[in-house]
Coordinates of C-alpha atoms and ligand atoms in Angstrom, one line a residue:
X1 CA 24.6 166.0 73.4
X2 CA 25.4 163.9 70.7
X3 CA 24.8 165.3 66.9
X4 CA 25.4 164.4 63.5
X5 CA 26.5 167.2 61.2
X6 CA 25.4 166.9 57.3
X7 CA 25.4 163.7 57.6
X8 CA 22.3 161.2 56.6
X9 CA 21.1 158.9 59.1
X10 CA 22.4 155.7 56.7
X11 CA 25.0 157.4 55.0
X12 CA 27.6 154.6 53.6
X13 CA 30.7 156.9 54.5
X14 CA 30.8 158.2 51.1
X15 CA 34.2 159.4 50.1
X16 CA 33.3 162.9 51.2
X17 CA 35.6 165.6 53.3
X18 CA 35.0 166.2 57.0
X19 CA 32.8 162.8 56.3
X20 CA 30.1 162.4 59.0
X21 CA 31.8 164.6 62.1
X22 CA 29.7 163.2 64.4
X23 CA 30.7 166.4 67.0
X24 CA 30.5 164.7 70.7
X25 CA 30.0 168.0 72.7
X26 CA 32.1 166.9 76.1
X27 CA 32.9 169.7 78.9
X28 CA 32.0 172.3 75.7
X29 CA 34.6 170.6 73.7
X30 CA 33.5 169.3 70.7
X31 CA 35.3 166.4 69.2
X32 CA 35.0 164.7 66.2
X33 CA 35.2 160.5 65.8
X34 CA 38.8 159.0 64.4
X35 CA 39.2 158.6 61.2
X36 CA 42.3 156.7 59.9
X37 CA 44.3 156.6 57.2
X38 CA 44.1 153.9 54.9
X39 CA 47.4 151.8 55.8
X40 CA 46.0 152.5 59.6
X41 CA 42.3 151.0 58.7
X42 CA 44.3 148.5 56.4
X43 CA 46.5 147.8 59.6
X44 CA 43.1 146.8 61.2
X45 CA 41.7 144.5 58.7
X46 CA 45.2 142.3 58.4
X47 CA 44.3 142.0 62.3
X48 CA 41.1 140.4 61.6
X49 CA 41.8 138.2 58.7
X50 CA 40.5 140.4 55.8
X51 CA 43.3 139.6 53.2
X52 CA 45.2 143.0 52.3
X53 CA 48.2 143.6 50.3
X54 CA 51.9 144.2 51.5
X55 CA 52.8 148.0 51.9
X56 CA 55.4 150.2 53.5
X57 CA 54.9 154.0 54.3
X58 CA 57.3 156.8 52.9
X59 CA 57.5 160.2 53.4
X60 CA 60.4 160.7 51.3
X61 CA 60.9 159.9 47.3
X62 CA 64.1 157.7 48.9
X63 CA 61.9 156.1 51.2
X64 CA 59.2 155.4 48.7
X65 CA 62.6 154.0 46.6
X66 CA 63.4 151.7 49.4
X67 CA 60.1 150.2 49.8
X68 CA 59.2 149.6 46.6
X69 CA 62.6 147.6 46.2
X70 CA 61.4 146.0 49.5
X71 CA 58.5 144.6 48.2
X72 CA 59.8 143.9 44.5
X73 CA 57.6 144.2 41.7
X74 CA 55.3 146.7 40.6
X75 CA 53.7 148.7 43.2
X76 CA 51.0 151.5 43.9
X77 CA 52.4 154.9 45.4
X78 CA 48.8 156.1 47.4
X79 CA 48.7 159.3 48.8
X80 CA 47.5 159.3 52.2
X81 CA 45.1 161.7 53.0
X82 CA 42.0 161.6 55.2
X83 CA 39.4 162.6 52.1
X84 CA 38.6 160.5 49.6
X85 CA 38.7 160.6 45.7
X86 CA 42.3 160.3 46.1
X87 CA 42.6 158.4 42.4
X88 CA 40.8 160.8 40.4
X89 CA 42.9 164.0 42.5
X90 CA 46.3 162.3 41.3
X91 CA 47.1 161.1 44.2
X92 CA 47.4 157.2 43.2
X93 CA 50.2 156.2 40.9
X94 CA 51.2 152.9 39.6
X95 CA 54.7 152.6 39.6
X96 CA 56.5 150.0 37.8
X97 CA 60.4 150.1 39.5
X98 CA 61.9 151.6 42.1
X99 CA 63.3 155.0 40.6
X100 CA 59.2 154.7 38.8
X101 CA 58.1 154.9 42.5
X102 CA 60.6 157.5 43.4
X103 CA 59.3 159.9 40.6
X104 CA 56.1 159.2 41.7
X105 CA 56.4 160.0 45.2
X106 CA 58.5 162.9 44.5
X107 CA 54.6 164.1 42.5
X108 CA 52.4 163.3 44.9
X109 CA 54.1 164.3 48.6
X110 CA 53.3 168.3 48.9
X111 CA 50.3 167.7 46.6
X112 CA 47.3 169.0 47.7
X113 CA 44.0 166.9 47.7
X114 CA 41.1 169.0 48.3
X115 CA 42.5 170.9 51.0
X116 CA 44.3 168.3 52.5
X117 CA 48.5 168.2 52.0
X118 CA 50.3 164.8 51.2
X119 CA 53.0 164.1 53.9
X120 CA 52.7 160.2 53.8
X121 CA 52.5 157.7 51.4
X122 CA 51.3 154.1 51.1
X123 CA 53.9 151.9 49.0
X124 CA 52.1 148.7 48.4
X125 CA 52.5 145.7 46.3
X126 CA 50.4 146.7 42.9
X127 CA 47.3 144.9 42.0
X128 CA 46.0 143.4 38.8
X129 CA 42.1 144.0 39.1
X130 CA 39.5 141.9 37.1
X131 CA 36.3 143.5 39.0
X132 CA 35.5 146.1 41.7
X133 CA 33.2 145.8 44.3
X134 CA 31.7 147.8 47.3
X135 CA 31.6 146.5 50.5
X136 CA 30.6 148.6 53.7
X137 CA 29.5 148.8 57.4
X138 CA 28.1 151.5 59.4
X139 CA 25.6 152.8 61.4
X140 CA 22.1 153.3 60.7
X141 CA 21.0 155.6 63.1
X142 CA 17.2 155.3 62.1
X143 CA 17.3 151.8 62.7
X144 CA 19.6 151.8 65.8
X145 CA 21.3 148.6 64.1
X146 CA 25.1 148.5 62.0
X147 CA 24.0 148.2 58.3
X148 CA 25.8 145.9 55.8
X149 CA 26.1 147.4 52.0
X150 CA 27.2 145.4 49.1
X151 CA 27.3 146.0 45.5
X152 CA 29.4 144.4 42.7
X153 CA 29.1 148.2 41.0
X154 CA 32.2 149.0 43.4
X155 CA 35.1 151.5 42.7
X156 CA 33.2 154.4 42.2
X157 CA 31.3 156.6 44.5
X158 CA 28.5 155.2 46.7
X159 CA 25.8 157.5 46.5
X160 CA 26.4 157.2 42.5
X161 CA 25.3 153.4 42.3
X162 CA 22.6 154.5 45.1
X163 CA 21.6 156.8 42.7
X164 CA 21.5 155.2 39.2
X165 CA 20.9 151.7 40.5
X166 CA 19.3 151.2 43.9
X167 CA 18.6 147.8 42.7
X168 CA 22.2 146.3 42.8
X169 CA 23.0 148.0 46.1
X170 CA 21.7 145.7 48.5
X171 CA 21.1 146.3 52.7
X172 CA 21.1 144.6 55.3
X173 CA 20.5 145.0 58.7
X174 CA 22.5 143.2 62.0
X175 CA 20.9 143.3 65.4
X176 CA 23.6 144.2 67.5
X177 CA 22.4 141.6 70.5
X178 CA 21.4 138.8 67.9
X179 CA 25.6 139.8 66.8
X180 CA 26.1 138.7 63.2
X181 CA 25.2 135.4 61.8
X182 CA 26.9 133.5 58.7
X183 CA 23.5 133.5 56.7
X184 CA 23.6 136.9 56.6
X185 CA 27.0 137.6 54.2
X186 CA 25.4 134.8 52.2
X187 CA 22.2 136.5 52.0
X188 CA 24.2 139.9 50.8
X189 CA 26.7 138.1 48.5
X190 CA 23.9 136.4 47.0
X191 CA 21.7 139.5 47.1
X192 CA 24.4 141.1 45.2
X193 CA 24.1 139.1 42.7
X194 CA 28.0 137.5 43.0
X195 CA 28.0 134.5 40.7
X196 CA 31.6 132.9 41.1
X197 CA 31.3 130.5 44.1
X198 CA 35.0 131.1 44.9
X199 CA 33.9 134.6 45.3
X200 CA 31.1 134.0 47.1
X201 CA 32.7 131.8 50.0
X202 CA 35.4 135.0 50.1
X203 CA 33.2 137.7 50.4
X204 CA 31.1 135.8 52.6
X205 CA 34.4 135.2 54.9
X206 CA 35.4 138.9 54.8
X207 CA 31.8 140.2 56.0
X208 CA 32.1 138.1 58.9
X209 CA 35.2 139.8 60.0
X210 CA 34.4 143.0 58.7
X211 CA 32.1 142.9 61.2
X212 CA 34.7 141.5 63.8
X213 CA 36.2 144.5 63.0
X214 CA 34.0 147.1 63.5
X215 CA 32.8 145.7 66.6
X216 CA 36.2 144.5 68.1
X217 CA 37.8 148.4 67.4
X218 CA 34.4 150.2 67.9
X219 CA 34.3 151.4 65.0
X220 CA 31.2 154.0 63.3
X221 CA 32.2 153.1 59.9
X222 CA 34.4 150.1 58.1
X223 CA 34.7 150.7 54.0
X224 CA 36.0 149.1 51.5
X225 CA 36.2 150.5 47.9
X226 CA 37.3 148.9 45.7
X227 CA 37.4 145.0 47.0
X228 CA 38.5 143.7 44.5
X229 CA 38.7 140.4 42.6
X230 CA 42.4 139.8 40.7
X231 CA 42.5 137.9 37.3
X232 CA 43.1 134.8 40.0
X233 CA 40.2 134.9 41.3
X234 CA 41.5 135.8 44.7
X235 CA 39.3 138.9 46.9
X236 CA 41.0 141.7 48.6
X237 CA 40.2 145.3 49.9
X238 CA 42.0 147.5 47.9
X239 CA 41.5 150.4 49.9
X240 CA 39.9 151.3 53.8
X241 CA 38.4 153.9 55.2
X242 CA 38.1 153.2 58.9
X243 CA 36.5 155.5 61.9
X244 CA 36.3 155.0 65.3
X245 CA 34.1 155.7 67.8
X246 CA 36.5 158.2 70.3
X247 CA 34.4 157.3 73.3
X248 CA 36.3 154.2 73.2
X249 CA 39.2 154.8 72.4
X250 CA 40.3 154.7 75.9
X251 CA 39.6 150.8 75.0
X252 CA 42.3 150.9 72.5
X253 CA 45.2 152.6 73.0
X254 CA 47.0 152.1 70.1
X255 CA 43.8 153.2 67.8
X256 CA 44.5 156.4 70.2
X257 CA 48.2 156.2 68.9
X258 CA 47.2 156.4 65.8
X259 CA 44.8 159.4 65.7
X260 CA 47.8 161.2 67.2
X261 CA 49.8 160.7 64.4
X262 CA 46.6 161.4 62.1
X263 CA 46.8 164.7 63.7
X264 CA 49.5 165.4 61.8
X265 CA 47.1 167.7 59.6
X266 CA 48.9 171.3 60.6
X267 CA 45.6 173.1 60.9
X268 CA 44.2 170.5 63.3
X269 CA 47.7 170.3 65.2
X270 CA 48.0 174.2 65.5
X271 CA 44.6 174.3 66.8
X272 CA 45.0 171.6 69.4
X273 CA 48.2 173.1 70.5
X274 CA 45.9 176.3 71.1
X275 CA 43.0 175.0 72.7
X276 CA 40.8 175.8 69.7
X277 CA 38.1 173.3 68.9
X278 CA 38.6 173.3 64.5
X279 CA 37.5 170.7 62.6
X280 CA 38.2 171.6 58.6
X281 CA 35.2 170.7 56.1
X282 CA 35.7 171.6 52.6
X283 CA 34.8 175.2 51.6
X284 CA 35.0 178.5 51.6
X285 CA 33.1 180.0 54.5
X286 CA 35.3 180.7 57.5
X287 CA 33.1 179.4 60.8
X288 CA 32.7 180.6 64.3
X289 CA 30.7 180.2 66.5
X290 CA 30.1 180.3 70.7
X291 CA 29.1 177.1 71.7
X292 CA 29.1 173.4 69.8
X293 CA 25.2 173.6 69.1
X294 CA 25.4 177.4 67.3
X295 CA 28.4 176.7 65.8
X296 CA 27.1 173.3 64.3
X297 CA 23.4 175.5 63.2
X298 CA 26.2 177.9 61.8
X299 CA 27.7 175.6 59.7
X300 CA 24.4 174.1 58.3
X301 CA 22.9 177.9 57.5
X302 CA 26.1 178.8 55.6
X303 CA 24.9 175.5 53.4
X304 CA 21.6 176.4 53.5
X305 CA 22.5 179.8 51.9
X306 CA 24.0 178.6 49.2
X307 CA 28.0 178.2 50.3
X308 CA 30.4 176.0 51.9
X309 CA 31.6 175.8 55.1
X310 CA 35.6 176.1 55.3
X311 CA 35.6 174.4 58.8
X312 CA 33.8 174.2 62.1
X313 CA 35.0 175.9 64.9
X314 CA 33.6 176.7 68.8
X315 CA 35.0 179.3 70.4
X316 CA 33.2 178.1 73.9
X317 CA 31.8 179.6 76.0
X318 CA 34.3 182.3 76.2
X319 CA 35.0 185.4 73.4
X320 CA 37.7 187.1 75.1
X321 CA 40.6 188.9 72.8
X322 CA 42.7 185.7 72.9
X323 CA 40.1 183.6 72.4
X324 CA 38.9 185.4 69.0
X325 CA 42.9 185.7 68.0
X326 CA 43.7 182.2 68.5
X327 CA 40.8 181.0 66.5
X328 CA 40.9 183.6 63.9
X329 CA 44.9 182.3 63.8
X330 CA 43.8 179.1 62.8
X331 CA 41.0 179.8 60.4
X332 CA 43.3 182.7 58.3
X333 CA 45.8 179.6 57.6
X334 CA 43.4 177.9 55.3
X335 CA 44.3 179.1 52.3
X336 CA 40.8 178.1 50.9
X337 CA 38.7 180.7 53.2
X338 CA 37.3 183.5 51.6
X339 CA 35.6 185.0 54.2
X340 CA 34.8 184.9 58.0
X341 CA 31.3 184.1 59.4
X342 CA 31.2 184.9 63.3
X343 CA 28.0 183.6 64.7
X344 CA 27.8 184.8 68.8
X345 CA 24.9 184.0 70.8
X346 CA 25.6 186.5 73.8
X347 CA 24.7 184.1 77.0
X348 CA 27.1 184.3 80.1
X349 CA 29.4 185.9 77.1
X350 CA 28.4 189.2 76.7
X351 CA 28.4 190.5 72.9
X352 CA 30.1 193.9 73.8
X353 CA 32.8 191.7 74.8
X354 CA 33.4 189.4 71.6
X355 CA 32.8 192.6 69.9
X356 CA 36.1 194.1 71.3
X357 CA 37.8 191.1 71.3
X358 CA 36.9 190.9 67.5
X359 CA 38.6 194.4 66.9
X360 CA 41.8 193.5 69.1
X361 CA 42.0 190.9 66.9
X362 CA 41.8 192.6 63.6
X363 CA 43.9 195.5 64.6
X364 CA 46.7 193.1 65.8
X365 CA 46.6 190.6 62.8
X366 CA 45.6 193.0 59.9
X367 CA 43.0 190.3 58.4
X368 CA 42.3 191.6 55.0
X369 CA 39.2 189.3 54.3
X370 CA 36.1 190.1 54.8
X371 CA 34.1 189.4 57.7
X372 CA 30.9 189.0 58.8
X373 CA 29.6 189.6 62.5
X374 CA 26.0 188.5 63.8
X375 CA 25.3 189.2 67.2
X376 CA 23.0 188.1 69.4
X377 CA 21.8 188.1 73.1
X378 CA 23.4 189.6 75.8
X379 CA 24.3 193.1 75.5
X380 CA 24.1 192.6 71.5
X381 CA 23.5 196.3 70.9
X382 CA 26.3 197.6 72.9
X383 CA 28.4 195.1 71.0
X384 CA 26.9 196.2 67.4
X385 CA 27.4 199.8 68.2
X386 CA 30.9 199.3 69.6
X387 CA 31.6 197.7 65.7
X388 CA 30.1 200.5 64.0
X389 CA 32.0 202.6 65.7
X390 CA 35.1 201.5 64.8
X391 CA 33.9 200.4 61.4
X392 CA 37.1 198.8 59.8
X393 CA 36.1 198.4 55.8
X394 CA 36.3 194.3 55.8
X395 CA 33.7 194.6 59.0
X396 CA 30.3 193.6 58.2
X397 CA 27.5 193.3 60.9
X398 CA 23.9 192.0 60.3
X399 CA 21.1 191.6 62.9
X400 CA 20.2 187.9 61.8
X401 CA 21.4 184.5 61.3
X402 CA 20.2 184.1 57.8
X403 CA 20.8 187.8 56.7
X404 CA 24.7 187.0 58.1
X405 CA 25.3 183.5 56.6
X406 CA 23.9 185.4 53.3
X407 CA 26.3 188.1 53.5
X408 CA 28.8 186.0 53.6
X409 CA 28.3 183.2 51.2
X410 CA 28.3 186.3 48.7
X411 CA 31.1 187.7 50.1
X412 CA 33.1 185.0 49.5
X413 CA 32.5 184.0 46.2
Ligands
GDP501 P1 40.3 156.6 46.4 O1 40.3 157.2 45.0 O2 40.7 157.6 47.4 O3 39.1 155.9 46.7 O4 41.5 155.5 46.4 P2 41.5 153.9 46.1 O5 42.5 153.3 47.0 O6 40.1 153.4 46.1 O7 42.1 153.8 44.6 C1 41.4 154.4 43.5 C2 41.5 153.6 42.3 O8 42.9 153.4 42.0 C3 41.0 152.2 42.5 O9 39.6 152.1 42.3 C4 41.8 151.4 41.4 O10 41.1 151.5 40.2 C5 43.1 152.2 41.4 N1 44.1 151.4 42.1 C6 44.4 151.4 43.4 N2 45.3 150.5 43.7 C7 45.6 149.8 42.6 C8 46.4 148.7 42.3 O11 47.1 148.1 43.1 N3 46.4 148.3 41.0 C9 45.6 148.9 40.0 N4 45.7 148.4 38.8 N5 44.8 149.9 40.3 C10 44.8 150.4 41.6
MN502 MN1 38.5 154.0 47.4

C-alpha cells in the first residue's frame, strides 16, 4: 500500500510541515520519505554541479563564531529546521561579523519554528540578491512523469504565485524513459519569461542537473526557493529542500546517514527508540489510530471537521497497555496537543482490550487533557462499557468516526 496524505497529486513541495508524508505501509510500519535539511540537500546539489554558497554548521554561538571567521565576510545564520518559512519565523539572520553571527545564533538555537526546535545552524557566506526565482522538481502522480516548475516570481510561497499568477508559473513534463533533454530547461527558462541570456544559459545548466539530481539520489522532490541572481549576474540556489525516496535508500548509504542525523527531532527519536510509528504534522489534534490506513482516514477526518492534526501515529495491529502508554508517551510531549483523538477499528485487536489498555494508561500517567475514544469492531460494546464504567472526567467516547473527530476538534480549541 502506498498513500499520499494531504498531499495534491502535483504539489511543488510547498514549504508546508509534515510536507507530503507519503506513509509507505511496510510489515504495518508506516514510514515516511527523507527529508533533508537544507545544508544536507545543499550538500547534494554541490555534488552535481548546481553552484551553492560556502557554509559551515554550528550548534553553538562559539561555533557559529568560528565559522563565520572561517568564511570571512558577511554571512547568513539559517536555522535548520525541517519546515519551511524559516525567514519570516525569525529563523534567518544576516550577520555582518563574527560576534554579529554569535548574537545571532545565540537567538535562533532553542527557537522554535512551528513546532520544530532549532539545534543546528547553517553559517554560510551572505548573498547580495538582485532577483528571486522558483525552481522545482517533483512528482506528478497524475501524470506518472517528474514535473519541472519555474517562475521568476520566486522567494515566496509556491501555491501563492500558483494562485495569483498561474500564468508566470510554467510546467513541464519529463518522460522518465525519454530521460531529460537540453531543449527542455530552454523551453522552461524561456517559458518563464528569463530575458538575460547569461541567465538563461545558467538556469538552463542547473535544470539539467537538477534533474541529475533527483534521479541520481532518488529523490520525490528537489526545490529551490529562492535561486537567485546576485547584482553580478551570477545564479545560485539560495536554499534546498530535498526528499528522498526511503525505498532507496538502501542505494545510498550516506543519504541514510543523513536521515539519522535528521532524526535528531526528540519526538521522532523518542518514538523510534520505542517502537512507535509518529510522524508530527502541525496541529493540535493528538492522533491514533490501529493500523496505517485508519490512522491516515483519521488524520484526514480531524481536517475534514474543522481542526488540525498534531501528528500521525499507528499503534499497529496491537492495543495492549504498553502499546497505548508508549504512544500516548510520545504524543503528551508535544506541547502543541490539546487533545487526544483514538481512532480503533477492533479486528484481530479486540476493543475491550485497547479499552483497558487506555485506562492503564491514564491511571498510570495522570493525562489531564481530554480525550476522545471511538470504538469500533470487535467486541466494541464490551470495550465502551468497560470506559463508561470507569468514566475518568477527561474520557470522552462516541460511537462514530465523524461524531469523534468532532468532539475533539472542539475539545481542543
Ligand atoms: P525559508 O524562509 O525557510 O524558505 O528560507 P530561505 O533560505 O528561502 O530564506 C528566506 C529568505 O531569506 C530568502 O528568500 C532571502 O530573501 C533571505 N536570505 C536568505 N539567505 C540570504 C542571503 O545570503 N542574503 C540575503 N540578502 N538574504 C538572504
Ligand atoms: Mn526558501
Amino acid at each position: 500500500m502506498s498513500c499520499m496524505l494531504a498531499c495534491h497529486p502535483v504539489s511543488p513541495g510547498n514549504h508546508a510541515p509534515g510536507q507530503a508524508p507519503g506513509l509507505e505501509r511496510r510489515s504495518g510500519y508506516a514510514r515516511p520519505p527523507v527529508d533533508l535539511y537544507e545544508y544536507q540537500g545543499k550538500e547534494l546539489f554541490r555534488r552535481v554541479g548546481i553552484p551553492v554558497s560556502d557554509g559551515r554548521l554550528a550548534t553553538s554561538p562559539q561555533e557559529a563564531y568560528k565559522a563565520a571567521q572561517e568564511l570571512g565576510g558577511p554571512v547568513v545564520v539559517k536555522a535548520q529546521v525541517l519546515v519551511g518559512g524559516r525567514g519570516k519565523a525569525g529563523g534567518i539572520k544576516l550577520a555582518d561579523t563574527p560576534a554579529d553571527a554569535e548574537a545571532r545564533a545565540r537567538d535562533i538555537l532553542g527557537l522554535d519554528i512551528r513546532g520544530h526546535t532549532v539545534h543546528r545552524l547553517w553559517i554560510e557566506k551572505a548573498s547580495e540578491i538582485a532577483k528571486e526565482y522558483y525552481l522545482s522538481l517533483t512528482f506528478d502522480r497524475g501524470a506518472r512523469k517528474p514535473l519541472f516548475m519555474l517562475t521568476t516570481q520566486g522567494g515566496i510561497e509556491i501555491e501563492e504565485v500558483a494562485a495569483t499568477s498561474p500564468d508566470a508559473l510554467v510546467r513541464l513534463h519529463v518522460d522518465p524513459l525519454e530521460g531529460f533533454h537540453p531543449w527542455q530547461a530552454r523551453r522552461l527558462v524561456y517559458g518563464a519569461g528569463v530575458e538575460d541570456p547569461s541567465e538563461q544559459k545558467q538556469i538552463a545548466a542547473i535544470i539539467g542537473k537538477l534533474y541529475d539530481a533527483f534521479t541520481r539520489f532518488d529523490a520525490m522532490l528537489c526545490e529551490v526557493n529562492p535561486l537567485i541572481v546576485t547584482p553580478e549576474g551570477e545564479v545560485k540556489a539560495l536554499d534546498s529542500k530535498f526528499t528522498v525516496d526511503d525505498n532507496a535508500l538502501y542505494r545510498h548509504p550516506e543519504i541514510a546517514e543523513m536521515r539519522d542525523t535528521a532524526a535528531a527531532d526528540p519526538l521522532e527519536a523518542l518514538a523510534r527508540e520505542k517502537g512507535v510509528t509518529y510522524v508530527k504534522l502541525d496541529g493540535e489534534v493528538g492522533v491514533l489510530g490501529n493500523g496505517a490506513g485508519l490512522t491516515m482516514s483519521t488524520v484526514d477526518v480531524v481536517t475534514f471537521a474543522g481542526g488540525r492534526p498534531a501528528n500521525f501515529c499507528d499503534l499497529g495491529g496491537g492495543g495492549d497497555a504498553q502499546g497505548v502508554v508508549d504512544a500516548l508517551g510520545v504524543i503528551t510531549r508535544d506541547p502543541q496537543v490539546t487533545a487526544i483523538f483514538f481512532n480503533i477499528f477492533g479486528g484481530i485487536t479486540r476493543c475491550d482490550e485497547v479499552a483497558r489498555g487506555i485506562l492503564q494508561a491514564l491511571g498510570q500517567m495522570s493525562i489531564e487533557l481530554p480525550v476522545v475514544v471511538r470504538l469500533d469492531g470487535t467486541n466494541a460494546e464490551e470495550g465502551r462499557a468497560i470506559l463508561a464504567e470507569a468514566a475518568p472526567a477527561n474520557l470522552h467516547v462516541s460511537p462514530t468516526m465523524l461524531d469523534a473527530a468532532r468532539r475533539a476538534v472542539e475539545l481542543a480549541a
